[in-house]
XYZ file of C-alpha atoms in Angstrom:
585
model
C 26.788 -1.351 -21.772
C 27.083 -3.990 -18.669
C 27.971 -2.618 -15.455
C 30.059 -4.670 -12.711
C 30.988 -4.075 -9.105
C 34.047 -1.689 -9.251
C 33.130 0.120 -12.011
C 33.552 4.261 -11.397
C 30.980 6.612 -12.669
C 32.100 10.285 -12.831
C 35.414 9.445 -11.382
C 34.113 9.149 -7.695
C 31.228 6.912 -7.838
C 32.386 2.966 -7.320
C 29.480 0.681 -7.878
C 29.406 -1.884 -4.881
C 26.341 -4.572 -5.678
C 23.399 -4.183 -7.959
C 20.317 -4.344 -6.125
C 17.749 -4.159 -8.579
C 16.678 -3.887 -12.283
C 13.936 -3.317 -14.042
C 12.096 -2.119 -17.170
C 13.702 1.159 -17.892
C 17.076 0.729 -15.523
C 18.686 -0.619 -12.971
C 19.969 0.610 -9.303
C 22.845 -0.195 -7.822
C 23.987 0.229 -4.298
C 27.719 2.322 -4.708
C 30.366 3.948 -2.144
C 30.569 8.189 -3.015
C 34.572 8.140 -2.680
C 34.997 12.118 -2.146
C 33.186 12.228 0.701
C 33.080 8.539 1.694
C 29.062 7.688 2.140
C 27.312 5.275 0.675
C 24.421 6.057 -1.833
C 22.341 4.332 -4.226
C 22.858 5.271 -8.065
C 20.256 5.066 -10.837
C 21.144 4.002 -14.096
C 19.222 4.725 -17.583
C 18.985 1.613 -19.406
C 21.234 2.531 -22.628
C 18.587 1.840 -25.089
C 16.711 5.053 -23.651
C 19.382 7.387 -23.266
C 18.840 8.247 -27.338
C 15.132 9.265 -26.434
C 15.191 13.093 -25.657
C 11.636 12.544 -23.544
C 13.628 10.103 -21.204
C 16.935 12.074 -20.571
C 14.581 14.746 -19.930
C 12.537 13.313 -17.133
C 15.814 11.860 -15.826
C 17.460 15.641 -15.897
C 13.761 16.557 -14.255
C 13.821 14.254 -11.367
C 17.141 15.588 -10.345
C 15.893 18.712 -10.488
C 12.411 18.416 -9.022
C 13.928 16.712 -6.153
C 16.751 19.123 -5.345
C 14.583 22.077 -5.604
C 13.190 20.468 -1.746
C 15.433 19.790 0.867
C 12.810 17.927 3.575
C 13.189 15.150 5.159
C 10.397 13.665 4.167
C 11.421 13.538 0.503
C 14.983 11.302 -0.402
C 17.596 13.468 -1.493
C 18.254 12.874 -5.475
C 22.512 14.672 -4.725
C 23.932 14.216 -8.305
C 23.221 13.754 -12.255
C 25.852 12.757 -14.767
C 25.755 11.921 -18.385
C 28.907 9.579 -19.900
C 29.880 7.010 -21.640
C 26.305 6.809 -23.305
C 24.666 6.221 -19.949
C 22.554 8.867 -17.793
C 22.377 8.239 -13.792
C 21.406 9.464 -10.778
C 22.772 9.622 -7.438
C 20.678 9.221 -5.034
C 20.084 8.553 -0.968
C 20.072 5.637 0.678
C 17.253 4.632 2.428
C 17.363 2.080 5.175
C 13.585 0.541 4.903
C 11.070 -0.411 2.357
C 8.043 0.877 0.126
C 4.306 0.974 1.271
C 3.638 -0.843 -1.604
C 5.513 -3.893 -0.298
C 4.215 -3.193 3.363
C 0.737 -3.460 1.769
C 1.196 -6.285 -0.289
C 2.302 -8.543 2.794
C 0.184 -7.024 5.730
C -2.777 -5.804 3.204
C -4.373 -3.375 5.951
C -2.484 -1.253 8.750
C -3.471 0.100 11.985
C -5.473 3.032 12.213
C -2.915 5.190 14.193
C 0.127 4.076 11.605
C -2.368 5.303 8.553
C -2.882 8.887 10.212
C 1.142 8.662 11.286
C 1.795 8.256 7.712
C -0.732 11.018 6.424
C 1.176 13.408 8.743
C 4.621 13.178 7.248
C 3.780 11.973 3.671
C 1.800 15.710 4.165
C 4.024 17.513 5.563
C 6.123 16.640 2.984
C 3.657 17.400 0.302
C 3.520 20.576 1.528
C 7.318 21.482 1.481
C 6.856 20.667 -2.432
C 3.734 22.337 -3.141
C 5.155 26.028 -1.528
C 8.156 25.579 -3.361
C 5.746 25.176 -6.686
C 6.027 21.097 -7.135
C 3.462 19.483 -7.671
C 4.388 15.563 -7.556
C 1.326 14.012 -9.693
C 2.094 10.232 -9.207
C 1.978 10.055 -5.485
C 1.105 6.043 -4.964
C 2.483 3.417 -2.021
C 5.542 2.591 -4.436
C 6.654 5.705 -4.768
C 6.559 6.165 -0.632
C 9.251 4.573 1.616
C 9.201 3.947 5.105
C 12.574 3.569 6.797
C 13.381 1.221 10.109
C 13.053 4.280 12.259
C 9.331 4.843 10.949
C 10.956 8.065 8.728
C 8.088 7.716 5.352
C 9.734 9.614 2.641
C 8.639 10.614 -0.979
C 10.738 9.019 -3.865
C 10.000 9.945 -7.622
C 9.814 13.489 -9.030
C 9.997 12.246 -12.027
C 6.671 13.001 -13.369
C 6.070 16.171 -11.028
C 5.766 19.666 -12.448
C 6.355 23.327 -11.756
C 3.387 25.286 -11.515
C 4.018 27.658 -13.824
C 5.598 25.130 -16.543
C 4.626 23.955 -19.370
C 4.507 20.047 -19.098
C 6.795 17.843 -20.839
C 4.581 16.137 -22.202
C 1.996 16.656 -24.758
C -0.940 18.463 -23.920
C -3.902 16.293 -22.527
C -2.045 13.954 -22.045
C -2.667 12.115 -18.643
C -0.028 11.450 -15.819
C 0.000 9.768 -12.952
C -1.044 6.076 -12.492
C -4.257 5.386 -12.893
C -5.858 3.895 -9.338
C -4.209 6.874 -7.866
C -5.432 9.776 -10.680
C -7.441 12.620 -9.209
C -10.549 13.143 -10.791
C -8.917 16.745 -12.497
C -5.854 14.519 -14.122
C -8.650 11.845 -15.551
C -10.211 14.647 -16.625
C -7.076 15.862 -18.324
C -7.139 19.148 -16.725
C -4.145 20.745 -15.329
C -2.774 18.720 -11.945
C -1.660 21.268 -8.927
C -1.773 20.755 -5.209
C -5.512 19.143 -4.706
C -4.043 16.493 -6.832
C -1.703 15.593 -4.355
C -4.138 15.734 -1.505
C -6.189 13.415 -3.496
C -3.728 10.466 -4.364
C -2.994 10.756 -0.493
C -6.469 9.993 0.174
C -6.306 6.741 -2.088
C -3.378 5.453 -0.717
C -4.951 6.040 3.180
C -8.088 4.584 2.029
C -5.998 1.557 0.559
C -4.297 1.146 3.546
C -7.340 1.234 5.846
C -9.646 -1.105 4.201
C -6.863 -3.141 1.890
C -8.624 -2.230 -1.363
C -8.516 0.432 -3.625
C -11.630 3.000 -3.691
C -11.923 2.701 -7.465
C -11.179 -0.487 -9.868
C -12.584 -1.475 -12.832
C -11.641 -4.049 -15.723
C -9.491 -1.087 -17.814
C -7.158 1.548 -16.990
C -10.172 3.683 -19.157
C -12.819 2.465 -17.173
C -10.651 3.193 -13.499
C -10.157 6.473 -14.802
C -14.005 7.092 -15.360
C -14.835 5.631 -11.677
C -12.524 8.349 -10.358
C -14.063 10.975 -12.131
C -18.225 9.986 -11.844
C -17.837 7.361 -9.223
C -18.435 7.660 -5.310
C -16.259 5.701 -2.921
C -17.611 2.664 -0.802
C -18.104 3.745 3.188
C -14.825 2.790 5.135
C -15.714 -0.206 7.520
C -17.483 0.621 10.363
C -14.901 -0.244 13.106
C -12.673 2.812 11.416
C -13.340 6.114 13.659
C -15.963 8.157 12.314
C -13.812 11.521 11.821
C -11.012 9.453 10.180
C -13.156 8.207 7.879
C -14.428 11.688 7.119
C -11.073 12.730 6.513
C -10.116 10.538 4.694
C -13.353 10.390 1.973
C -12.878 14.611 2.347
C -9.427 13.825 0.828
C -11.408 12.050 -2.372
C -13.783 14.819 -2.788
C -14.703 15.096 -6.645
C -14.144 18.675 -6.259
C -10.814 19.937 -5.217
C -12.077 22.462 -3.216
C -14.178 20.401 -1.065
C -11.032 18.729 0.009
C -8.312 20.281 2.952
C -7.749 23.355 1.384
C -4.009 22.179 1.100
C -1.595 19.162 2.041
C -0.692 21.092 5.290
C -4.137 21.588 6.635
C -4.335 17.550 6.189
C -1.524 16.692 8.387
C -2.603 19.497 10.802
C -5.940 17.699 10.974
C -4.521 14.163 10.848
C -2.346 14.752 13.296
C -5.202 16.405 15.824
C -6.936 13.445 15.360
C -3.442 11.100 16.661
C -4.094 13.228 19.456
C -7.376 12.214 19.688
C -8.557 16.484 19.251
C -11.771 16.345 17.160
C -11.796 20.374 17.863
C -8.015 21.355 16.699
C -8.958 18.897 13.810
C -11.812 20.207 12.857
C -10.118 23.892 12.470
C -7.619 22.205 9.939
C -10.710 20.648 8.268
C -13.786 22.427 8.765
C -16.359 19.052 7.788
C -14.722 17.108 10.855
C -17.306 19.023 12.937
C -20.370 18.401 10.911
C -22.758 15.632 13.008
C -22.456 13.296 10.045
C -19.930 11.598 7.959
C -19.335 12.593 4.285
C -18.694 10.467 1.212
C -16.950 11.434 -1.752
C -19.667 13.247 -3.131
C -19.988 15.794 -0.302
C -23.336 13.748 1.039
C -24.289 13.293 4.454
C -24.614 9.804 5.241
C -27.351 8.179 7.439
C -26.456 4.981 7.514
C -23.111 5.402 10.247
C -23.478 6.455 14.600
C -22.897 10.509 14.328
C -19.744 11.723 14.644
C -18.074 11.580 18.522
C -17.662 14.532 20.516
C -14.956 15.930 21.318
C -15.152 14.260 24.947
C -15.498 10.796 23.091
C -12.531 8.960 22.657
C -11.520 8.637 19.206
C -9.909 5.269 19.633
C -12.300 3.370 21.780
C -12.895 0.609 20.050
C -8.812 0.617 19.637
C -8.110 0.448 23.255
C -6.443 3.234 25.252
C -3.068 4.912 23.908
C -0.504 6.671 25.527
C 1.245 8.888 23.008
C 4.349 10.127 24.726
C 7.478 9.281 23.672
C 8.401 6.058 25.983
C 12.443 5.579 26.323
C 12.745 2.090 26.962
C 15.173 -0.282 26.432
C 14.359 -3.795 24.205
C 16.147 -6.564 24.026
C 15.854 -9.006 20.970
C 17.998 -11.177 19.624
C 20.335 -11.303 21.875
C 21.398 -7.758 21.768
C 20.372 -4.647 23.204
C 19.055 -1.581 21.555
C 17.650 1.371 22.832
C 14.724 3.087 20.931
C 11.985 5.109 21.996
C 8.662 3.392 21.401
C 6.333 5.703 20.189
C 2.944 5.010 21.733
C 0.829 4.292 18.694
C 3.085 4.351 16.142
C 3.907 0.293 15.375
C 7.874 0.238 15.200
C 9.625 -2.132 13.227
C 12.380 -4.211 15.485
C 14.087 -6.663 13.911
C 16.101 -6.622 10.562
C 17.239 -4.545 7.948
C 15.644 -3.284 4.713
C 17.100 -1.439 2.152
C 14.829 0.429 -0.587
C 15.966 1.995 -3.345
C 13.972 3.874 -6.488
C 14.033 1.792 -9.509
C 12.793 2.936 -12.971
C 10.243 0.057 -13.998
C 8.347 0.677 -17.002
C 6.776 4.343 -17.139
C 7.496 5.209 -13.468
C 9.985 4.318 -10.418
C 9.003 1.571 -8.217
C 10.697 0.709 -4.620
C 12.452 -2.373 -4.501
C 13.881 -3.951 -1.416
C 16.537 -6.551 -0.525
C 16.065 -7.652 2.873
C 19.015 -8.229 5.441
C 18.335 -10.365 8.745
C 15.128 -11.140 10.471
C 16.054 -12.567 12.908
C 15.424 -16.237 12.066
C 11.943 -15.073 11.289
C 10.232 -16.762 7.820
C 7.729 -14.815 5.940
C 5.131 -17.568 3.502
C 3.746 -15.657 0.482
C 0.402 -15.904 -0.164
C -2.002 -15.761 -3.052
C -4.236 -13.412 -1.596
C -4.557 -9.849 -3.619
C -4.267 -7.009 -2.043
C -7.620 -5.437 -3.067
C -9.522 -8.025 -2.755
C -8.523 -8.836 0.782
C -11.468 -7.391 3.167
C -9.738 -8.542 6.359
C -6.328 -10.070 7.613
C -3.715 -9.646 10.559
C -2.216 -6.823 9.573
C 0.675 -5.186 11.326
C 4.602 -5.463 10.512
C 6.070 -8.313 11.510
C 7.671 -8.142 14.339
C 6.891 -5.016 15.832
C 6.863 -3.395 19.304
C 4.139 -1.236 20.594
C 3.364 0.829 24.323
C 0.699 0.559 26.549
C -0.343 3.199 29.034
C 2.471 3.496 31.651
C 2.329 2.014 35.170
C 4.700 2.407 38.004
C 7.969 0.284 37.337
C 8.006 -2.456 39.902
C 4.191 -3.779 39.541
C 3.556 -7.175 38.644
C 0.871 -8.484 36.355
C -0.261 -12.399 36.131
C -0.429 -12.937 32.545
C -2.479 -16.453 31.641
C -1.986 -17.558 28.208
C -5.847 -19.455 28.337
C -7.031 -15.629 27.921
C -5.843 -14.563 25.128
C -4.979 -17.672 22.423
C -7.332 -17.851 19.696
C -8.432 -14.742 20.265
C -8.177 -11.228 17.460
C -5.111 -9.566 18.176
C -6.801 -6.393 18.592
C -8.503 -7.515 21.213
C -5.356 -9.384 22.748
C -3.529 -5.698 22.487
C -6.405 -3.918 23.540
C -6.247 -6.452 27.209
C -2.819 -6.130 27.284
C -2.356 -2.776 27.064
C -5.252 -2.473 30.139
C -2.579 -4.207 32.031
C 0.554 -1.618 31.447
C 2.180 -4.439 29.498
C 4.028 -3.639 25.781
C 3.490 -5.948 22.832
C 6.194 -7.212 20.322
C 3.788 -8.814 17.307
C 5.587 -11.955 15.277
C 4.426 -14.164 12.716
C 2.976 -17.578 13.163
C 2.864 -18.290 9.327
C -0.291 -18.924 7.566
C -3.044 -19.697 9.098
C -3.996 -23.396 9.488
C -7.487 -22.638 8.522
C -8.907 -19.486 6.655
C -11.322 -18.830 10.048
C -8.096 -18.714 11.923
C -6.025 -15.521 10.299
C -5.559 -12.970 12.665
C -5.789 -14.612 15.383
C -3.232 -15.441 18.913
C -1.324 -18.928 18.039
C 0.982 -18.353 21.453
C 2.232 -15.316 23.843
C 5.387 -15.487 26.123
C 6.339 -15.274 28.242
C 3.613 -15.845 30.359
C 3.216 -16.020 34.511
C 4.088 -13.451 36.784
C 6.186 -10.476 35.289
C 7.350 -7.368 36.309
C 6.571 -4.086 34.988
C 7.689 -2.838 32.405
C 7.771 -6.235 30.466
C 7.380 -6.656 26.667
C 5.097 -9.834 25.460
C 5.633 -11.588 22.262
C 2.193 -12.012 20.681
C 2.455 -14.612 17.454
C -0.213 -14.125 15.018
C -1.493 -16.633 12.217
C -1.116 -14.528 8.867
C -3.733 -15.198 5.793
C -3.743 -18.791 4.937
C -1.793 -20.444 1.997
C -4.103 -20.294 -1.179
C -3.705 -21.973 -4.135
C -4.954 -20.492 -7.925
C -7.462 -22.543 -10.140
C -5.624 -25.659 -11.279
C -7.333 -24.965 -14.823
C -7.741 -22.576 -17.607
C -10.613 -21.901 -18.403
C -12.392 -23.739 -21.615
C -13.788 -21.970 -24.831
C -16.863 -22.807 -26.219
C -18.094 -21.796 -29.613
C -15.968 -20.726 -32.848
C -14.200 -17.295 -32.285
C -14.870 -14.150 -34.959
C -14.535 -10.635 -34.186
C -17.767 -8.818 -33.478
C -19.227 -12.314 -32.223
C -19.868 -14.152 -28.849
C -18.181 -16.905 -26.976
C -18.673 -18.457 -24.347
C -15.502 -19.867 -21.697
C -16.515 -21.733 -18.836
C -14.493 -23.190 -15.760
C -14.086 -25.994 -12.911
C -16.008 -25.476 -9.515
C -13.065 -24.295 -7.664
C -12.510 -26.451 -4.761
C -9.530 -25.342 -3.005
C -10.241 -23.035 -0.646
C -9.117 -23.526 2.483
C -10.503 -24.814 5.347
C -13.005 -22.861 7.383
C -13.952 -20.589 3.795
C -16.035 -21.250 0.887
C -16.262 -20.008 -2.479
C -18.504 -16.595 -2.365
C -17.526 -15.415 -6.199
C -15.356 -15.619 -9.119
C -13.483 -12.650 -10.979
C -12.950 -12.709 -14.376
C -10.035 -10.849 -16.295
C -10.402 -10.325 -19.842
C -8.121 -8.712 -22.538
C -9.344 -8.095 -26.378
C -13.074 -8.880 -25.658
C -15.949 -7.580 -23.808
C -17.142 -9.467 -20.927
C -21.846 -9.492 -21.507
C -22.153 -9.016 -17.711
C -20.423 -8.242 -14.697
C -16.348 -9.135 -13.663
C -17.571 -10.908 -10.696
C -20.026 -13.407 -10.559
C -21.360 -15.187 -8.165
C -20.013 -19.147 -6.875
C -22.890 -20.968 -8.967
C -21.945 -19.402 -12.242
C -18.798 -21.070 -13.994
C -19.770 -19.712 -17.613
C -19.948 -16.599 -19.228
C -20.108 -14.726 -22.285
C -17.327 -12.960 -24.526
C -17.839 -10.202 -27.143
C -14.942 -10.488 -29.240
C -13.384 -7.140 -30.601
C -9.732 -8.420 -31.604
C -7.753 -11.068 -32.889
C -6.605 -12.296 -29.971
C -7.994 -12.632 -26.736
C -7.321 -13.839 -23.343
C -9.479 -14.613 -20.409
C -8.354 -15.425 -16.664
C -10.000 -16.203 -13.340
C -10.117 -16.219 -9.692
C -11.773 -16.920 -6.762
C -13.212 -15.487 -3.754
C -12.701 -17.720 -0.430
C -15.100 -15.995 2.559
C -15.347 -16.794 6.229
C -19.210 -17.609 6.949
C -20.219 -15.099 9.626
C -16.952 -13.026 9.289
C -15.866 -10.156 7.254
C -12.519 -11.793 5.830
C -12.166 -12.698 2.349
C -9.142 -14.313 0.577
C -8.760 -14.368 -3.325
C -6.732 -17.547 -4.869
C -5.343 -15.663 -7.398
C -5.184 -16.267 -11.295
C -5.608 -19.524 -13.161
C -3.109 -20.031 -16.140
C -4.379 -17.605 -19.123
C -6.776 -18.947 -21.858
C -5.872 -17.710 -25.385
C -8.504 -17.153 -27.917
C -7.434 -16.371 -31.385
C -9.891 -16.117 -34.887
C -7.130 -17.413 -36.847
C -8.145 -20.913 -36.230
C -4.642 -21.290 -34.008
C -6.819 -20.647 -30.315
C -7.455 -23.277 -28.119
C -9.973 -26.037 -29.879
C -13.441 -25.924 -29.222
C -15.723 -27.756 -26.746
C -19.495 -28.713 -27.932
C -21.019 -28.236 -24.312
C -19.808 -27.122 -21.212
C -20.309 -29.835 -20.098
């Protein structure tokens, strides 16, 4: 059945605006008229509520999520079943999903990573000694509100302890970059699990790539089972790192012995306490740095003292709670800044869960940003090895000074310069930073860095600087398919070839192409490098399809920027594919 604003579901829910839909259901923003809140209710698409599996992990999400009350995890407050329609009412979250937060910035600060650890944790935790387990914990399924409140969304797939799954048994769940090496394995999923995913989604976050990827959901699966995680980049302190790569430990036990002891150590390190960590997480005092095998590596500076600070190289922090009062937009709000934590300023998000194929996925409709644009880029989130990343706008707190001082601030010093460096000079001078977006950058070379700061002259302490900040640059994907050569047959070779790509921006150059391939068998490697434009296709169906991208790199820099795909060739045996080519030439 349709739905429309005004329509009441169990005679005290009045549906107000749909805000989303998706594969399984929809969500729709509604007013609870008993007690006169709003809330957000989710709706079973009607086709599904015959399925006993899916009323069931409807009836379980409810349940799952009520058996918590934290405020790290959204409250799920009602079920109902009528009319041939199964919903849930939930809370409404001001703020949006890490997936979408990764997706525009593609890497966060170091102190916002560990910030999120900490309550995303402590939350965990909450679950695990009530006997959850969640089992699908991923960046979509974790919001962060406008205060900087991260919440869990999506018990759906979570499980008792001492229950016998829903599903059949073997049977893996969970989404696959985010599987623990025990769910892969199809063994049973408990708290390590948890602790695990976390450590993906901090690694993701850190480095804007996933530890493990691979050309199948089968062959992901395998890499997080047998395969060892790259080293974080250098410039990421050594113990986070180690915490981090402890939390992707092949063997549960070699990870913090539960999600508690990882925000106690996480939160040490905010702290900058190497020692209190280290008695949350025992490896955090060895002198090297562990991968995910549980090897010492020789390769990285031992890890710092406890004297050392841990964010040197990120500029000195003050981590008290800063009342202050900003003024944007003409109006005045007061808000604590919260030392390292980056605080979103301007407009309002709201995220909601929405079912989307086999899981719930956040979904946001954005209010006012203050005349602010956001461009959209081509550039994939896991193949992005360095942008500006921070939310945009956002306010952040130096060390204090006595109210009253006066700075000179000279704009010649810090345009076209990184903004970490432009923070880490600003800060030095007791001044607070509000980050905006300049768009894209004019030139790939150019993302990341200062395009303007104001005000700029003489100010007065405390004074708040808006630093604008070129984003990635606009990329554009191939302009062609790629081109078959040879006559298609299953259990033979082909052979698809493409352009030189020749749009990359300016300031980059091709460095590789990646190749995506469904119902054949790529006879090398997904990537190859930017002076091969053919390669060769085992078929094993029917049909086939074959995609690419490319790679745009920064000579001398450590910033890469994918085009995204070209339009999909189709290969078929039946004589209906695309026609042949005699060369590829």
């Amino acid at each position: 059945m349709s739905f429309d604003a005004g329509t009441v579901l169990g005679k005290r829910y009045r549906l107000i605006a749909r805000i989303a839909i998706g594969g399984m259901g929809e969500v729709w923003k509604a007013h609870d008229e008993v007690i006169q809140r709003h809330i957000a209710i989710k709706i079973l698409k009607e086709e599904y509520v015959g399925s006993r599996d899916f009323i069931e992990r409807f009836r379980t999400e409810a349940r799952h999520a009520a058996i918590v009350n934290h405020v790290g995890i959204a409250n799920i407050f009602d079920y109902g079943e009528e009319k041939g329609i199964a919903y849930l009412v939930m809370e409404l979250v001001d703020g949006e999903p890490l997936s979408a937060v990764l997706e525009r910035e593609r890497m966060l600060p170091v102190e916002e990573v560990l910030r999120i650890v900490v309550q995303i944790s402590r939350a965990l935790q909450a679950a695990h000694s009530a006997g959850l387990v969640h089992r699908d914990i991923k960046p979509g399924n974790i919001l962060i509100s406008e205060s900087g409140l991260v919440k869990i969304t999506d018990f759906g797939i979570a499980r008792i302890g001492d229950q016998v799954p829903l599903t059949t048994t073997g049977q893996v769940m969970g989404t696959v970059h985010y599987l623990s090496p025990e769910q892969a394995a199809g063994k049973k999923a408990d708290a390590m699990t948890d602790v695990y995913s976390l450590g993906v989604v901090a690694y993701e976050c850190l480095t804007g790539k996933r530890p493990f990827v691979g050309d199948s959901q089968v062959a992901i699966a395998v890499a997080h089972v047998g395969d060892t995680p790259a080293n974080l980049p250098k410039d990421i302190p050594r113990p986070v790192a180690r915490l981090v790569l402890g939390c992707l430990e092949k063997q549960p036990q070699r990870r913090p012995k539960s999600a508690g002891n990882l925000a106690d150590a996480a939160s040490a390190l905010l702290k900058d306490d190497l020692a209190e960590a280290a008695r949350a997480y025992p490896p955090l005092a060895a002198s090297g740095e562990q991968n995910g095998s549980g090897q010492v590596l020789d390769n990285q500076t031992k890890a710092i003292s406890t004297t050392t600070s841990l964010y040197s190289k990120l500029g000195q922090f003050d981590t008290r709670l800063l009342g202050q009062t900003m003024e944007f937009n003409g109006g005045s709000e007061s808000k604590p800044a919260r030392g390292k934590w980056v605080l979103p300023v301007v407009g309002t998000i709201t995220a909601l869960a929405v079912i989307v194929g086999g899981g719930a996925l956040a979904i946001i409709v954005t209010g006012n940003r203050g005349g602010l644009t956001e461009t959209k880029t081509g550039v994939s989130t896991h193949d992005v090895t360095q942008t500006a990343a921070s939310y945009i706008p956002t306010i952040v707190s130096p060390n204090t000074r006595p109210a009253g001082n006066t700075v000179v601030i000279d704009p010649g010093k810090y345009v076209g310069l990184s903004f970490d460096g432009v923070q880490k000079a600003l800060f030095a001078l007791g001044v607070g930073i509000k980050r905006l977006s300049a768009g894209p950058a004019p030139s790939a070379d150019k993302a990341g860095l200062v395009e303007s700061i104001s005000p700029t002259g003489t100010l007065t302490i405390p004074a708040v600087i808006d630093v604008k900040v070129y984003g990635p640059p606009v990329m554009t994907p191939p302009a062609f398919a790629p081109r078959l050569i040879g006559t298609p047959k299953i259990g033979g070779s082909v052979y698809v070839s493409w352009p030189v790509y020749t749009s990359c921006p300016a300031g980059s150059q091709v460095t590789l192409y990646r190749i995506s391939v469904d119902g054949a068998v790529l006879q090398g490697p997904g990537t190859v490098g930017a002076d091969t434009t053919q390669v060769e296709l085992l078929l094993i169906q029917n049909e086939a399809s074959v995609k690419y991208s490319a790679d745009c790199s920064v000579p001398g820099k450590n910033q890469t920027f994918n085009s995204g795909f070209s339009d999909v060739l189709k290969i078929s045996t039946n004589g209906s594919h695309t026609p042949s080519i005699a060369s590829s030439g």
